[in-house]
XYZ file of C-alpha atoms in Angstrom:
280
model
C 0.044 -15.789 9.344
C -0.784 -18.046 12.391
C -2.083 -21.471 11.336
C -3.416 -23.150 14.515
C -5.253 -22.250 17.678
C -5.447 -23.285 20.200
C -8.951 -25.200 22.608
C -8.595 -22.536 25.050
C -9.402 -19.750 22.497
C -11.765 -21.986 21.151
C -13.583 -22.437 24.316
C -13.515 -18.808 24.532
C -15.105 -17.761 21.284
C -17.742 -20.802 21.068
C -20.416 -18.347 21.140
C -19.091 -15.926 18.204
C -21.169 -15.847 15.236
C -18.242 -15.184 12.531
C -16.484 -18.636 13.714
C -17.879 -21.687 11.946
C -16.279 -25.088 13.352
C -15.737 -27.842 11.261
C -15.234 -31.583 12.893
C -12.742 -33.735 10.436
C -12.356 -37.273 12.479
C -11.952 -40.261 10.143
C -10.313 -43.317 10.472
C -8.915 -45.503 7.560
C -9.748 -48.968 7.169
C -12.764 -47.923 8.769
C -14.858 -45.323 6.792
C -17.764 -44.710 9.142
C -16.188 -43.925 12.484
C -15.640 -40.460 12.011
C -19.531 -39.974 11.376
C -20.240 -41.849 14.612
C -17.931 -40.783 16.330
C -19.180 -36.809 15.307
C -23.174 -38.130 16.563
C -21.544 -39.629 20.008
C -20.763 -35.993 20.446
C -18.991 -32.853 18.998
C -17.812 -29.526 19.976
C -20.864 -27.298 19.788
C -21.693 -25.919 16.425
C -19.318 -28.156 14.237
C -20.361 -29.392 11.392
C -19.179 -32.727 10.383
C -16.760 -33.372 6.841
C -15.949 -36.824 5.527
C -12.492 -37.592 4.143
C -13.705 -39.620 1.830
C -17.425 -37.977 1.170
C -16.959 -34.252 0.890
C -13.102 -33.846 1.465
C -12.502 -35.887 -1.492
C -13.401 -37.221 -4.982
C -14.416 -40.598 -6.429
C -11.871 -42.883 -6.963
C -10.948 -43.629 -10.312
C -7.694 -44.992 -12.256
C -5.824 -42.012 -11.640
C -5.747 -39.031 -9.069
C -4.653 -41.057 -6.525
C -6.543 -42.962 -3.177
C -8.061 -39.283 -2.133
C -8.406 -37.558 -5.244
C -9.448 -33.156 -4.935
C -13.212 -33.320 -4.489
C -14.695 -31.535 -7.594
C -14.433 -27.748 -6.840
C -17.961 -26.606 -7.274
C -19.652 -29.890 -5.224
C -16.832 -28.743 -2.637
C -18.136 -25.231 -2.887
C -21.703 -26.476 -2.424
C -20.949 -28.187 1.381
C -19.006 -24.996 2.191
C -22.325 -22.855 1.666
C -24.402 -25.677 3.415
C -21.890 -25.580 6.036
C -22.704 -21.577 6.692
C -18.926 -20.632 5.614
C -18.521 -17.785 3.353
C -15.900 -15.358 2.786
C -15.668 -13.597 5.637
C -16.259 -16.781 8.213
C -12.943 -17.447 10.432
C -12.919 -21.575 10.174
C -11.467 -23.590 12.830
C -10.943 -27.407 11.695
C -10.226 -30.414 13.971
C -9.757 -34.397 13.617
C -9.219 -36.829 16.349
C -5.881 -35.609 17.560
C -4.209 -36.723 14.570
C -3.323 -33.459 12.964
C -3.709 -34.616 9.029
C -7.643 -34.713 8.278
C -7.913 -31.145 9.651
C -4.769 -30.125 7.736
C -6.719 -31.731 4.677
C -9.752 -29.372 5.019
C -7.159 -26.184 5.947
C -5.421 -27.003 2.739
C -9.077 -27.376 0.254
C -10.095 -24.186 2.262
C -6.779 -22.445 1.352
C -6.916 -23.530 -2.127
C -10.482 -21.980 -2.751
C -9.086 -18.870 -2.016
C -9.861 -18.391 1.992
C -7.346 -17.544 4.463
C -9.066 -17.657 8.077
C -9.056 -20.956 8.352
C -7.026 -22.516 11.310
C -6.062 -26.425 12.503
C -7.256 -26.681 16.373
C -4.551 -28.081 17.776
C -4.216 -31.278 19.748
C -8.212 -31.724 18.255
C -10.572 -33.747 20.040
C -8.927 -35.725 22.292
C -7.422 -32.306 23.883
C -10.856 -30.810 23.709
C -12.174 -33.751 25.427
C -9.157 -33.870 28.214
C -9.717 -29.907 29.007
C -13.368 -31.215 30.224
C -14.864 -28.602 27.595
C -18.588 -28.814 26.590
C -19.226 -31.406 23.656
C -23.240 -32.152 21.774
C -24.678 -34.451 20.110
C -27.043 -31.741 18.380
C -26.386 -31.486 14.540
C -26.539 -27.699 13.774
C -28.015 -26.184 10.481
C -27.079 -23.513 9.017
C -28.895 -20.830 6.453
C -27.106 -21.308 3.451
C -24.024 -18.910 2.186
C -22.697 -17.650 -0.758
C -18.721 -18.580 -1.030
C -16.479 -16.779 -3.800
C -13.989 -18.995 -5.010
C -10.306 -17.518 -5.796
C -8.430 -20.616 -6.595
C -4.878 -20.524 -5.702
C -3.270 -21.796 -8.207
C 0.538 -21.977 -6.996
C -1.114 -24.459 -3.808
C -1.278 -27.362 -5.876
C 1.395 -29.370 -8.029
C 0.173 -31.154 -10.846
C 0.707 -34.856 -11.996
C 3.094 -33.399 -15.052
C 5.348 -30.396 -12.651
C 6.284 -33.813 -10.759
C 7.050 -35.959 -13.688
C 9.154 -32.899 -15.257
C 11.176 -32.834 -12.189
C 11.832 -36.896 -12.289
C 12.705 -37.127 -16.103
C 15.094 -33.804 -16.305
C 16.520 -34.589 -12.860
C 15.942 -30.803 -12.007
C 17.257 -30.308 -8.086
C 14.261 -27.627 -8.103
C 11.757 -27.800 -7.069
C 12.832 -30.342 -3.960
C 10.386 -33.407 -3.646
C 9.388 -34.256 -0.044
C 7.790 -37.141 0.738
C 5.935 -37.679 3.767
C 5.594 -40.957 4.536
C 6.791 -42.719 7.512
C 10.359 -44.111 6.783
C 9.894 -47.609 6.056
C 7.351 -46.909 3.599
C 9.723 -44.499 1.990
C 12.955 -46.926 1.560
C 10.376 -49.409 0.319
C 10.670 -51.567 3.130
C 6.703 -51.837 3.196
C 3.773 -51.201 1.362
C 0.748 -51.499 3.026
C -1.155 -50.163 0.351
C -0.072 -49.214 -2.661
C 0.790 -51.187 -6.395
C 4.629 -50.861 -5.771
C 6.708 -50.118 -2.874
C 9.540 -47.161 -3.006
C 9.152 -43.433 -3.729
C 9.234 -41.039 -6.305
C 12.623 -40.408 -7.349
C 14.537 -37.913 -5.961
C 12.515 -36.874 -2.835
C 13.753 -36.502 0.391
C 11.912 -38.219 3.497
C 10.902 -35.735 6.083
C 7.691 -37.989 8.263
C 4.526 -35.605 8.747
C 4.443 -37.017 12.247
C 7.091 -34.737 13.324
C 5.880 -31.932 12.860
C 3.492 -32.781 15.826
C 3.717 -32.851 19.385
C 0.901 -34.889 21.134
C -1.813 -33.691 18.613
C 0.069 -30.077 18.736
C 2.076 -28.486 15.554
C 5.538 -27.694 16.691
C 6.235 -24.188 16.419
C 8.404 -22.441 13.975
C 11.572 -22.670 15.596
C 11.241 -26.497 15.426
C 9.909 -26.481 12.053
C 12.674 -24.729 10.931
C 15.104 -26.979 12.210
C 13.414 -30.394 10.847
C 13.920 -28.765 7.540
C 16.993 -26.948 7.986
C 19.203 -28.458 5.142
C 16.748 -26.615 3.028
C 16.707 -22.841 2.119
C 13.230 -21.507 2.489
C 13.608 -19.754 -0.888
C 13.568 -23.344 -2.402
C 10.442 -24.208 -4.402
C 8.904 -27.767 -2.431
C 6.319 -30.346 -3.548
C 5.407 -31.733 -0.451
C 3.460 -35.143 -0.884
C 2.458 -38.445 1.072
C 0.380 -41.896 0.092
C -2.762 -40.042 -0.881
C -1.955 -36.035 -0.470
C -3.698 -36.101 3.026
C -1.282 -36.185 5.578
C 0.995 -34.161 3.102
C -1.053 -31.134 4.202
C 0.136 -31.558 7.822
C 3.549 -31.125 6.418
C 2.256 -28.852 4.131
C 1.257 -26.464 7.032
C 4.962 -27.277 8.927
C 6.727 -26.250 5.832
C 4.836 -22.523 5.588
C 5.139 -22.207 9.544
C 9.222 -22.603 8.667
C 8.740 -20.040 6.262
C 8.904 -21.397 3.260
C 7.635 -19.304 0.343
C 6.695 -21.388 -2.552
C 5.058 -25.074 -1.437
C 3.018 -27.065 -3.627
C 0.821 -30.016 -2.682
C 1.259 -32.826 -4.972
C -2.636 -33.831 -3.930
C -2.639 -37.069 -6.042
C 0.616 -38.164 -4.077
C 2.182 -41.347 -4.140
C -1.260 -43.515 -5.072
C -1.177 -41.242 -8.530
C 2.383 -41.694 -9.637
C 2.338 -45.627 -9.130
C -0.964 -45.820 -11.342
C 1.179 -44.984 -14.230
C 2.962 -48.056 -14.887
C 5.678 -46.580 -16.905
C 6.826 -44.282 -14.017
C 9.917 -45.431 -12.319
C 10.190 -45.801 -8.187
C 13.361 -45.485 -6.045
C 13.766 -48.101 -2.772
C 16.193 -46.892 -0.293
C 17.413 -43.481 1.047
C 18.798 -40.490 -1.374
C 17.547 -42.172 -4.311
């Protein structure tokens, strides 16, 4: 299964029918640039997602800073969107990697497999010199079958099984850049540190200059792992946890779960304990 293309096939197949382009961008801290950034232009036919409108839930004491948007409101922006079943669905952010990923991974999860990253996003699309619009395309509305995919997504109680019996399966990766990890910082969340037991491997490497490394050099960023090993792969917020998400399948791995709540869920228990430093 290939999970990325590519802007030159992109630029190729702009005029096909059965692809549906979706633009991600979003910046944090800063909740309505992606949405201007989508009406300053886009590639032609995109539609625009929010992270934090339609990619996304409401806040609330648990579920973490990004909670799952409900399933069926999801489902609804999907059908707006023109996507149904049969749709191949190319996603793309800024360059970054992780908001697509975040849309791939929802996409996956309700049960449809065409859907790709574009790699190196925007900015490559913009650099290449291809066409961009400003036009908002509509599209007559779909019908989408949902087929959830259950073994996609790890909940709140798989992770705090794995914590409190000390299992060594399945393997905890977190996601987060290092410092953030060790507990060094915390920009954002209640307590600094990480869930204990998980292993560090930073989502950023598994990019090259907005492109996923291939599988080769997935492989080898997680090659003290067997790929028959059940992972829960999360991050702060289960966002750019889907970027790793995607590096651990393109390594092969067979059984990956998302822990979407993430970090932001397991620190809004109080009782749950945090480790600070490496192999904790």
């Amino acid at each position: 299964m290939n999970f990325v293309v590519g802007k030159e096939w992109l630029n190729e197949n702009l005029n096909n029918e059965q692809i549906k382009i979706v633009d991600c961008r979003f910046e944090l801290g800063n909740p309505d640039k992606g949405a201007d950034l989508y009406e300053e232009g886009h590639i032609p036919g995109a539609v625009y997602f929010d992270l934090e409108k339609q990619l996304s839930a409401p806040v609330s004491k648990h579920g973490g800073r990004h909670p799952l948007p409900e399933i069926a409101r999801f489902k609804s922006y999907i059908e707006k969107a023109g996507i149904d079943n049969t749709k191949t669905v190319i996603a793309y952010d800024g360059g970054e990697g992780s908001y697509a990923s975040r849309f791939w991974w929802l996409l996956q999860f309700l049960g449809h497999e065409k859907v790709f990253v574009l790699n190196e996003g925007f900015k490559g699309w913009i650099e290449a010199r291809y066409m961009t619009t400003k036009d908002i395309p509509e599209y007559e509305a779909t019908e989408f079958e949902v087929n959830i995919r259950k073994e996609m997504m790890a909940s709140y109680e798989e992770v705090k099984e794995v914590v409190e019996q000390e299992k060594k399966s399945p393997i905890l990766i977190d996601s987060r850049e290092e410092r953030r990890y060790i507990g060094e910082v915390e920009p954002i969340d209640r307590i600094p540190g990480h869930i204990p037991s998980a292993i560090n491997k930073f989502w950023a490497e598994g990019l090259e200059q907005g492109s996923f490394k291939d599988s080769e050099e997935q492989k080898n960023r997680f090659a003290e792992l067997d790929t028959k090993d059940p992972v829960i792969v999360y991050c702060g917020s289960g966002v750019t946890a889907a970027s790793n998400y995607i590096a651990l399948k393109m390594a092969g791995f067979e059984n990956v779960k998302l822990y979407a709540g993430s970090y932001s869920d397991w620190v809004s228990y109080e009782q749950n304990p945090v480790a600070k430093g490496k192999n904790q």
